[in-house]
PDB file of C-alpha atoms in Angstrom:
ATOM      1  CA  MET R   5      15.188  57.336 104.336  1.00  0.00           C
ATOM      2  CA  SER R   6      12.588  59.301 106.036  1.00  0.00           C
ATOM      3  CA  ASN R   7      15.994  61.142 107.488  1.00  0.00           C
ATOM      4  CA  ILE R   8      17.712  61.304 104.845  1.00  0.00           C
ATOM      5  CA  LEU R   9      16.817  65.421 103.408  1.00  0.00           C
ATOM      6  CA  ASP R  10      17.556  66.934 106.847  1.00  0.00           C
ATOM      7  CA  LYS R  11      20.755  65.297 106.914  1.00  0.00           C
ATOM      8  CA  ILE R  12      21.635  66.490 103.934  1.00  0.00           C
ATOM      9  CA  ILE R  13      20.657  69.649 105.101  1.00  0.00           C
ATOM     10  CA  ALA R  14      22.737  69.814 107.574  1.00  0.00           C
ATOM     11  CA  ASP R  15      25.447  68.491 105.998  1.00  0.00           C
ATOM     12  CA  LYS R  16      24.981  72.137 103.732  1.00  0.00           C
ATOM     13  CA  ARG R  17      25.128  74.348 105.633  1.00  0.00           C
ATOM     14  CA  ARG R  18      28.503  72.821 107.085  1.00  0.00           C
ATOM     15  CA  GLU R  19      29.653  73.187 103.606  1.00  0.00           C
ATOM     16  CA  VAL R  20      28.103  76.166 102.439  1.00  0.00           C
ATOM     17  CA  GLU R  21      30.625  78.476 105.335  1.00  0.00           C
ATOM     18  CA  LEU R  22      33.665  76.110 104.479  1.00  0.00           C
ATOM     19  CA  LYS R  23      33.580  77.155 100.842  1.00  0.00           C
ATOM     20  CA  LYS R  24      32.980  81.115 102.387  1.00  0.00           C
ATOM     21  CA  SER R  25      36.056  81.350 104.369  1.00  0.00           C
ATOM     22  CA  ILE R  26      38.251  79.938 100.814  1.00  0.00           C
ATOM     23  CA  VAL R  27      36.390  81.421  98.683  1.00  0.00           C
ATOM     24  CA  PRO R  28      35.570  85.683  98.877  1.00  0.00           C
ATOM     25  CA  VAL R  29      32.727  86.513  97.303  1.00  0.00           C
ATOM     26  CA  SER R  30      34.788  88.723  95.203  1.00  0.00           C
ATOM     27  CA  GLN R  31      36.612  85.921  93.649  1.00  0.00           C
ATOM     28  CA  LEU R  32      33.363  84.733  92.524  1.00  0.00           C
ATOM     29  CA  GLU R  33      32.080  87.993  91.249  1.00  0.00           C
ATOM     30  CA  ASN R  34      35.652  88.827  88.934  1.00  0.00           C
ATOM     31  CA  ALA R  35      34.952  85.499  87.528  1.00  0.00           C
ATOM     32  CA  VAL R  36      35.367  85.033  84.058  1.00  0.00           C
ATOM     33  CA  LEU R  37      31.906  83.905  83.734  1.00  0.00           C
ATOM     34  CA  PHE R  38      30.065  85.804  86.003  1.00  0.00           C
ATOM     35  CA  SER R  39      29.320  88.660  84.108  1.00  0.00           C
ATOM     36  CA  ARG R  40      27.947  86.306  80.399  1.00  0.00           C
ATOM     37  CA  THR R  41      24.698  87.175  78.890  1.00  0.00           C
ATOM     38  CA  THR R  42      22.204  83.870  81.024  1.00  0.00           C
ATOM     39  CA  THR R  43      19.959  82.036  78.410  1.00  0.00           C
ATOM     40  CA  SER R  44      15.969  81.954  79.621  1.00  0.00           C
ATOM     41  CA  LEU R  45      15.529  78.294  80.489  1.00  0.00           C
ATOM     42  CA  ALA R  46      11.103  79.560  81.323  1.00  0.00           C
ATOM     43  CA  GLY R  47      11.832  80.727  77.808  1.00  0.00           C
ATOM     44  CA  LYS R  48      12.641  78.408  75.332  1.00  0.00           C
ATOM     45  CA  LEU R  49       9.958  76.060  77.707  1.00  0.00           C
ATOM     46  CA  LYS R  50       6.906  78.586  76.610  1.00  0.00           C
ATOM     47  CA  ALA R  51       8.557  77.567  72.197  1.00  0.00           C
ATOM     48  CA  SER R  52       9.467  74.059  73.057  1.00  0.00           C
ATOM     49  CA  LYS R  53       6.529  71.364  71.981  1.00  0.00           C
ATOM     50  CA  SER R  54       8.883  69.308  74.108  1.00  0.00           C
ATOM     51  CA  GLY R  55      10.083  70.992  76.899  1.00  0.00           C
ATOM     52  CA  ILE R  56      12.791  68.269  78.109  1.00  0.00           C
ATOM     53  CA  ILE R  57      15.575  69.573  81.195  1.00  0.00           C
ATOM     54  CA  ALA R  58      17.975  66.230  79.930  1.00  0.00           C
ATOM     55  CA  GLU R  59      20.029  65.480  84.082  1.00  0.00           C
ATOM     56  CA  HIS R  60      23.626  64.820  84.255  1.00  0.00           C
ATOM     57  CA  LYS R  61      23.311  62.588  87.559  1.00  0.00           C
ATOM     58  CA  ARG R  62      25.798  60.437  88.525  1.00  0.00           C
ATOM     59  CA  ARG R  63      24.596  58.876  92.343  1.00  0.00           C
ATOM     60  CA  SER R  64      21.724  59.805  94.572  1.00  0.00           C
ATOM     61  CA  PRO R  65      20.033  58.410  97.578  1.00  0.00           C
ATOM     62  CA  SER R  66      17.768  56.839  96.542  1.00  0.00           C
ATOM     63  CA  ARG R  67      20.181  54.554  94.027  1.00  0.00           C
ATOM     64  CA  ALA R  68      23.760  54.249  94.742  1.00  0.00           C
ATOM     65  CA  VAL R  69      25.008  54.205  91.006  1.00  0.00           C
ATOM     66  CA  ILE R  70      23.824  55.833  88.197  1.00  0.00           C
ATOM     67  CA  ASN R  71      26.624  56.366  85.053  1.00  0.00           C
ATOM     68  CA  GLN R  72      29.607  56.951  86.231  1.00  0.00           C
ATOM     69  CA  ALA R  73      31.480  56.603  83.825  1.00  0.00           C
ATOM     70  CA  LEU R  74      30.681  59.219  81.606  1.00  0.00           C
ATOM     71  CA  SER R  75      31.778  62.990  80.781  1.00  0.00           C
ATOM     72  CA  VAL R  76      29.979  65.175  82.088  1.00  0.00           C
ATOM     73  CA  ALA R  77      30.909  67.707  78.636  1.00  0.00           C
ATOM     74  CA  ASP R  78      29.245  64.819  76.343  1.00  0.00           C
ATOM     75  CA  VAL R  79      26.602  64.194  78.093  1.00  0.00           C
ATOM     76  CA  ALA R  80      25.941  67.806  77.853  1.00  0.00           C
ATOM     77  CA  ALA R  81      27.315  67.596  74.082  1.00  0.00           C
ATOM     78  CA  GLY R  82      25.114  64.511  73.436  1.00  0.00           C
ATOM     79  CA  TYR R  83      21.929  66.888  74.819  1.00  0.00           C
ATOM     80  CA  GLU R  84      21.957  68.966  72.771  1.00  0.00           C
ATOM     81  CA  ASN R  85      22.716  67.426  69.673  1.00  0.00           C
ATOM     82  CA  ALA R  86      18.954  65.928  70.708  1.00  0.00           C
ATOM     83  CA  GLY R  87      17.193  68.782  70.904  1.00  0.00           C
ATOM     84  CA  VAL R  88      16.748  69.601  75.051  1.00  0.00           C
ATOM     85  CA  CYS R  89      15.562  73.426  75.584  1.00  0.00           C
ATOM     86  CA  GLY R  90      18.013  73.059  79.105  1.00  0.00           C
ATOM     87  CA  MET R  91      20.521  70.436  81.097  1.00  0.00           C
ATOM     88  CA  SER R  92      20.514  70.183  84.665  1.00  0.00           C
ATOM     89  CA  VAL R  93      23.185  69.323  86.741  1.00  0.00           C
ATOM     90  CA  LEU R  94      23.492  68.197  90.185  1.00  0.00           C
ATOM     91  CA  THR R  95      26.553  70.085  91.900  1.00  0.00           C
ATOM     92  CA  ASP R  96      26.251  68.452  95.457  1.00  0.00           C
ATOM     93  CA  GLY R  97      29.425  65.772  95.987  1.00  0.00           C
ATOM     94  CA  LYS R  98      28.618  63.624  98.859  1.00  0.00           C
ATOM     95  CA  TYR R  99      25.352  62.128  98.661  1.00  0.00           C
ATOM     96  CA  PHE R 100      24.937  63.405  93.981  1.00  0.00           C
ATOM     97  CA  GLY R 101      29.234  62.880  93.211  1.00  0.00           C
ATOM     98  CA  GLY R 102      28.352  66.147  91.110  1.00  0.00           C
ATOM     99  CA  SER R 103      30.431  69.315  91.659  1.00  0.00           C
ATOM    100  CA  LEU R 104      31.076  73.122  90.880  1.00  0.00           C
ATOM    101  CA  ASP R 105      33.168  71.689  87.199  1.00  0.00           C
ATOM    102  CA  ASP R 106      31.297  70.286  86.477  1.00  0.00           C
ATOM    103  CA  LEU R 107      28.579  72.768  85.734  1.00  0.00           C
ATOM    104  CA  LEU R 108      32.362  74.092  84.248  1.00  0.00           C
ATOM    105  CA  GLN R 109      32.048  71.798  81.785  1.00  0.00           C
ATOM    106  CA  ALA R 110      28.187  71.407  81.355  1.00  0.00           C
ATOM    107  CA  ARG R 111      29.257  75.390  80.228  1.00  0.00           C
ATOM    108  CA  ALA R 112      32.325  75.117  78.515  1.00  0.00           C
ATOM    109  CA  ALA R 113      30.598  71.931  76.353  1.00  0.00           C
ATOM    110  CA  THR R 114      27.313  74.274  75.930  1.00  0.00           C
ATOM    111  CA  THR R 115      25.298  76.441  74.277  1.00  0.00           C
ATOM    112  CA  LEU R 116      21.819  75.452  76.763  1.00  0.00           C
ATOM    113  CA  PRO R 117      20.539  76.758  79.668  1.00  0.00           C
ATOM    114  CA  LEU R 118      21.629  74.767  82.610  1.00  0.00           C
ATOM    115  CA  LEU R 119      20.367  74.981  86.279  1.00  0.00           C
ATOM    116  CA  ARG R 120      22.365  73.814  88.722  1.00  0.00           C
ATOM    117  CA  LYS R 121      21.027  70.726  90.501  1.00  0.00           C
ATOM    118  CA  GLU R 122      22.112  72.134  94.393  1.00  0.00           C
ATOM    119  CA  PHE R 123      20.343  72.490  98.071  1.00  0.00           C
ATOM    120  CA  ILE R 124      20.601  76.163  98.066  1.00  0.00           C
ATOM    121  CA  MET R 125      19.743  78.212 101.254  1.00  0.00           C
ATOM    122  CA  ASP R 126      23.026  81.382 101.112  1.00  0.00           C
ATOM    123  CA  GLU R 127      22.912  83.763  98.248  1.00  0.00           C
ATOM    124  CA  TYR R 128      26.754  82.401  97.755  1.00  0.00           C
ATOM    125  CA  GLN R 129      25.560  79.257  96.628  1.00  0.00           C
ATOM    126  CA  LEU R 130      23.688  81.611  93.737  1.00  0.00           C
ATOM    127  CA  LEU R 131      27.223  83.746  93.517  1.00  0.00           C
ATOM    128  CA  GLU R 132      28.639  80.340  92.557  1.00  0.00           C
ATOM    129  CA  ALA R 133      26.494  79.175  89.934  1.00  0.00           C
ATOM    130  CA  ARG R 134      26.157  82.469  88.258  1.00  0.00           C
ATOM    131  CA  ALA R 135      30.050  82.389  88.121  1.00  0.00           C
ATOM    132  CA  TYR R 136      30.223  78.467  86.673  1.00  0.00           C
ATOM    133  CA  GLY R 137      28.117  79.205  83.812  1.00  0.00           C
ATOM    134  CA  ALA R 138      24.351  78.926  85.458  1.00  0.00           C
ATOM    135  CA  ASP R 139      21.876  80.151  83.746  1.00  0.00           C
ATOM    136  CA  VAL R 140      18.529  79.326  86.778  1.00  0.00           C
ATOM    137  CA  ILE R 141      18.891  77.785  90.086  1.00  0.00           C
ATOM    138  CA  LEU R 142      16.470  75.636  92.263  1.00  0.00           C
ATOM    139  CA  LEU R 143      14.644  76.918  95.071  1.00  0.00           C
ATOM    140  CA  ILE R 144      13.319  73.788  96.610  1.00  0.00           C
ATOM    141  CA  ALA R 145      10.137  74.771  99.201  1.00  0.00           C
ATOM    142  CA  ALA R 146      10.275  71.922 101.543  1.00  0.00           C
ATOM    143  CA  VAL R 147      13.715  73.515 103.183  1.00  0.00           C
ATOM    144  CA  LEU R 148      12.689  77.121 102.307  1.00  0.00           C
ATOM    145  CA  THR R 149      10.556  79.800 104.392  1.00  0.00           C
ATOM    146  CA  LYS R 150       7.817  81.680 102.249  1.00  0.00           C
ATOM    147  CA  GLU R 151      10.735  84.345 103.622  1.00  0.00           C
ATOM    148  CA  GLU R 152      13.707  83.026 102.098  1.00  0.00           C
ATOM    149  CA  ILE R 153      12.542  81.988  98.938  1.00  0.00           C
ATOM    150  CA  LYS R 154      11.101  85.499  97.817  1.00  0.00           C
ATOM    151  CA  PHE R 155      15.078  86.803  99.444  1.00  0.00           C
ATOM    152  CA  LEU R 156      16.680  84.552  97.477  1.00  0.00           C
ATOM    153  CA  SER R 157      14.605  84.409  93.889  1.00  0.00           C
ATOM    154  CA  GLY R 158      15.184  88.179  93.908  1.00  0.00           C
ATOM    155  CA  PHE R 159      18.568  87.994  94.815  1.00  0.00           C
ATOM    156  CA  ALA R 160      18.985  85.284  91.781  1.00  0.00           C
ATOM    157  CA  LYS R 161      16.960  87.660  89.424  1.00  0.00           C
ATOM    158  CA  SER R 162      18.896  90.698  90.337  1.00  0.00           C
ATOM    159  CA  LEU R 163      22.110  88.324  88.893  1.00  0.00           C
ATOM    160  CA  GLY R 164      20.004  87.746  86.073  1.00  0.00           C
ATOM    161  CA  LEU R 165      18.870  84.166  86.288  1.00  0.00           C
ATOM    162  CA  ASP R 166      15.847  82.072  86.242  1.00  0.00           C
ATOM    163  CA  VAL R 167      14.456  80.555  88.965  1.00  0.00           C
ATOM    164  CA  LEU R 168      12.940  76.672  88.894  1.00  0.00           C
ATOM    165  CA  LEU R 169      10.487  76.926  92.973  1.00  0.00           C
ATOM    166  CA  GLU R 170      10.093  73.198  93.510  1.00  0.00           C
ATOM    167  CA  VAL R 171       7.055  71.929  95.842  1.00  0.00           C
ATOM    168  CA  HIS R 172       6.049  68.637  96.621  1.00  0.00           C
ATOM    169  CA  ASN R 173       2.618  69.002  97.769  1.00  0.00           C
ATOM    170  CA  GLU R 174      -0.450  72.113  97.832  1.00  0.00           C
ATOM    171  CA  GLU R 175       1.235  73.794 101.741  1.00  0.00           C
ATOM    172  CA  GLU R 176       4.220  74.579  99.789  1.00  0.00           C
ATOM    173  CA  LEU R 177       2.445  75.467  96.776  1.00  0.00           C
ATOM    174  CA  ARG R 178       0.520  77.973  98.638  1.00  0.00           C
ATOM    175  CA  LYS R 179       3.993  79.565 100.502  1.00  0.00           C
ATOM    176  CA  SER R 180       5.546  80.380  97.322  1.00  0.00           C
ATOM    177  CA  ILE R 181       3.912  81.827  94.038  1.00  0.00           C
ATOM    178  CA  MET R 182       4.997  85.262  93.815  1.00  0.00           C
ATOM    179  CA  PRO R 183       6.890  87.403  90.945  1.00  0.00           C
ATOM    180  CA  GLY R 184      10.816  86.480  91.937  1.00  0.00           C
ATOM    181  CA  ILE R 185       9.498  82.931  90.633  1.00  0.00           C
ATOM    182  CA  ASP R 186      10.162  82.330  86.497  1.00  0.00           C
ATOM    183  CA  MET R 187       9.026  78.241  86.832  1.00  0.00           C
ATOM    184  CA  LEU R 188       7.336  76.349  89.283  1.00  0.00           C
ATOM    185  CA  GLY R 189       8.336  72.520  89.427  1.00  0.00           C
ATOM    186  CA  VAL R 190       6.620  69.908  90.786  1.00  0.00           C
ATOM    187  CA  ASN R 191       8.946  66.801  92.518  1.00  0.00           C
ATOM    188  CA  ASN R 192       6.528  63.959  92.165  1.00  0.00           C
ATOM    189  CA  ARG R 193       9.013  62.135  94.011  1.00  0.00           C
ATOM    190  CA  ASN R 194       8.659  62.409  97.402  1.00  0.00           C
ATOM    191  CA  LEU R 195      11.874  63.426  99.015  1.00  0.00           C
ATOM    192  CA  LYS R 196      11.215  61.801 102.606  1.00  0.00           C
ATOM    193  CA  THR R 197      10.551  58.469 101.910  1.00  0.00           C
ATOM    194  CA  PHE R 198      11.295  58.630  98.328  1.00  0.00           C
ATOM    195  CA  GLU R 199       8.905  57.454  96.173  1.00  0.00           C
ATOM    196  CA  VAL R 200       7.200  58.078  93.632  1.00  0.00           C
ATOM    197  CA  SER R 201       3.707  60.173  91.797  1.00  0.00           C
ATOM    198  CA  ILE R 202       2.853  61.115  88.088  1.00  0.00           C
ATOM    199  CA  ASN R 203      -0.419  62.132  90.434  1.00  0.00           C
ATOM    200  CA  THR R 204       1.255  63.956  91.741  1.00  0.00           C
ATOM    201  CA  SER R 205       1.774  66.627  89.131  1.00  0.00           C
ATOM    202  CA  LYS R 206      -1.394  66.661  87.838  1.00  0.00           C
ATOM    203  CA  GLN R 207      -2.697  67.435  91.356  1.00  0.00           C
ATOM    204  CA  LEU R 208      -0.948  70.226  92.097  1.00  0.00           C
ATOM    205  CA  SER R 209      -1.801  71.456  88.234  1.00  0.00           C
ATOM    206  CA  GLY R 210      -4.779  73.495  88.529  1.00  0.00           C
ATOM    207  CA  ILE R 211      -3.542  75.800  92.090  1.00  0.00           C
ATOM    208  CA  ILE R 212       0.033  77.003  90.049  1.00  0.00           C
ATOM    209  CA  PRO R 213      -1.349  80.292  88.459  1.00  0.00           C
ATOM    210  CA  ASP R 214      -0.690  80.787  84.609  1.00  0.00           C
ATOM    211  CA  GLU R 215       1.509  83.017  84.840  1.00  0.00           C
ATOM    212  CA  PHE R 216       4.459  80.640  85.589  1.00  0.00           C
ATOM    213  CA  VAL R 217       5.440  77.633  83.337  1.00  0.00           C
ATOM    214  CA  LYS R 218       4.895  74.202  85.238  1.00  0.00           C
ATOM    215  CA  VAL R 219       7.791  71.739  85.826  1.00  0.00           C
ATOM    216  CA  SER R 220       7.092  68.245  86.281  1.00  0.00           C
ATOM    217  CA  GLU R 221       9.977  66.588  87.367  1.00  0.00           C
ATOM    218  CA  SER R 222      10.895  62.753  89.073  1.00  0.00           C
ATOM    219  CA  GLY R 223       9.976  59.132  88.014  1.00  0.00           C
ATOM    220  CA  ILE R 224       9.351  60.252  83.859  1.00  0.00           C
ATOM    221  CA  SER R 225      10.320  57.819  81.588  1.00  0.00           C
ATOM    222  CA  ASP R 226       7.549  57.805  79.106  1.00  0.00           C
ATOM    223  CA  PRO R 227       6.785  59.934  76.227  1.00  0.00           C
ATOM    224  CA  ALA R 228       2.831  59.031  76.707  1.00  0.00           C
ATOM    225  CA  THR R 229       3.041  60.697  80.575  1.00  0.00           C
ATOM    226  CA  ILE R 230       5.384  64.397  78.774  1.00  0.00           C
ATOM    227  CA  LYS R 231       2.455  63.679  76.549  1.00  0.00           C
ATOM    228  CA  ASP R 232      -0.306  62.955  79.896  1.00  0.00           C
ATOM    229  CA  LEU R 233       1.064  65.764  81.131  1.00  0.00           C
ATOM    230  CA  GLN R 234       0.610  68.394  78.890  1.00  0.00           C
ATOM    231  CA  GLN R 235      -2.821  68.323  78.989  1.00  0.00           C
ATOM    232  CA  TYR R 236      -2.679  69.779  82.881  1.00  0.00           C
ATOM    233  CA  GLY R 237      -0.857  73.030  81.673  1.00  0.00           C
ATOM    234  CA  TYR R 238       3.207  70.938  82.483  1.00  0.00           C
ATOM    235  CA  LYS R 239       5.934  72.851  79.798  1.00  0.00           C
ATOM    236  CA  GLY R 240       8.368  71.843  80.907  1.00  0.00           C
ATOM    237  CA  PHE R 241       9.662  67.885  81.638  1.00  0.00           C
ATOM    238  CA  LEU R 242      12.961  66.769  84.213  1.00  0.00           C
ATOM    239  CA  VAL R 243      14.573  63.960  83.473  1.00  0.00           C
ATOM    240  CA  GLY R 244      17.433  62.947  85.249  1.00  0.00           C
ATOM    241  CA  GLU R 245      17.617  58.598  85.354  1.00  0.00           C
ATOM    242  CA  ASN R 246      16.446  57.743  82.497  1.00  0.00           C
ATOM    243  CA  PHE R 247      19.465  59.056  80.401  1.00  0.00           C
ATOM    244  CA  MET R 248      21.847  58.438  82.706  1.00  0.00           C
ATOM    245  CA  LYS R 249      21.336  55.126  83.030  1.00  0.00           C
ATOM    246  CA  THR R 250      21.675  54.025  78.993  1.00  0.00           C
ATOM    247  CA  GLU R 251      25.408  54.493  78.108  1.00  0.00           C
ATOM    248  CA  ASP R 252      24.816  57.031  75.805  1.00  0.00           C
ATOM    249  CA  PRO R 253      22.238  59.772  77.170  1.00  0.00           C
ATOM    250  CA  GLY R 254      22.589  62.337  74.269  1.00  0.00           C
ATOM    251  CA  ARG R 255      21.507  59.166  71.916  1.00  0.00           C
ATOM    252  CA  SER R 256      18.951  59.000  74.650  1.00  0.00           C
ATOM    253  CA  ALA R 257      16.952  62.169  75.161  1.00  0.00           C
ATOM    254  CA  GLY R 258      16.780  61.371  71.071  1.00  0.00           C
ATOM    255  CA  ALA R 259      14.606  59.112  70.848  1.00  0.00           C
ATOM    256  CA  PHE R 260      12.707  59.535  73.845  1.00  0.00           C
ATOM    257  CA  ILE R 261      11.893  63.663  72.554  1.00  0.00           C
ATOM    258  CA  THR R 262      11.492  62.043  69.064  1.00  0.00           C
ATOM    259  CA  ASP R 263       8.482  60.062  70.645  1.00  0.00           C
ATOM    260  CA  ILE R 264       7.336  63.078  71.960  1.00  0.00           C
ATOM    261  CA  LEU R 265       7.073  65.250  68.273  1.00  0.00           C
ATOM    262  CA  ARG R 266       5.310  61.792  66.905  1.00  0.00           C
TER     263      ARG R 266
END
């Protein structure tokens, strides 16, 4: 498992080069959704008392199958009815069972801000995100240099996309603080071992400047954890498997949010 991230990135680089050879940039820029007005997830989180970003995820390297039975459109509609702030859509095929079509179907079913959850390393992927209806993109500090983060975040902002920058430790956080970032996400899961600890969010909270919306990611399965993390300044909470492992993710998300607001 320790080398899984390296494998994912190597495969992703090959995948992106292949796509670039098949679908030209002009085709993405001419897509109907490319010019739509995006919705700011950061803005939604700032105004929310629950801050839930609910995820659509079929499977993952750490858990073979989470939920293969549900349609993306049904999950998106359910999440919107539940009152979540935004929806995260996995678009990686090989390791997570997702696709850009999932993003498209979610966009057709909801007005929620959509996060393209992907291993992004090329501006081409940002154009794809825009063309398929995303409002937000994820940048992972563990796989990008400071210069790449600066370039990709700036390019995303030029496309009208919010940027969620994900870090796992203080070193990654320090190299990631720059103007093009809207939200700083602390991933409680170690990407090399897949072990999870909520203490990661607590430890890094004091180092994140106030101008960034703080988001805690992974391992969140209890409303009490969210109430605890809110005391550390977190406004956003990415919840995936906890909802997706149920038969009705939307209903699960609704009950979860009700508990937070009690």
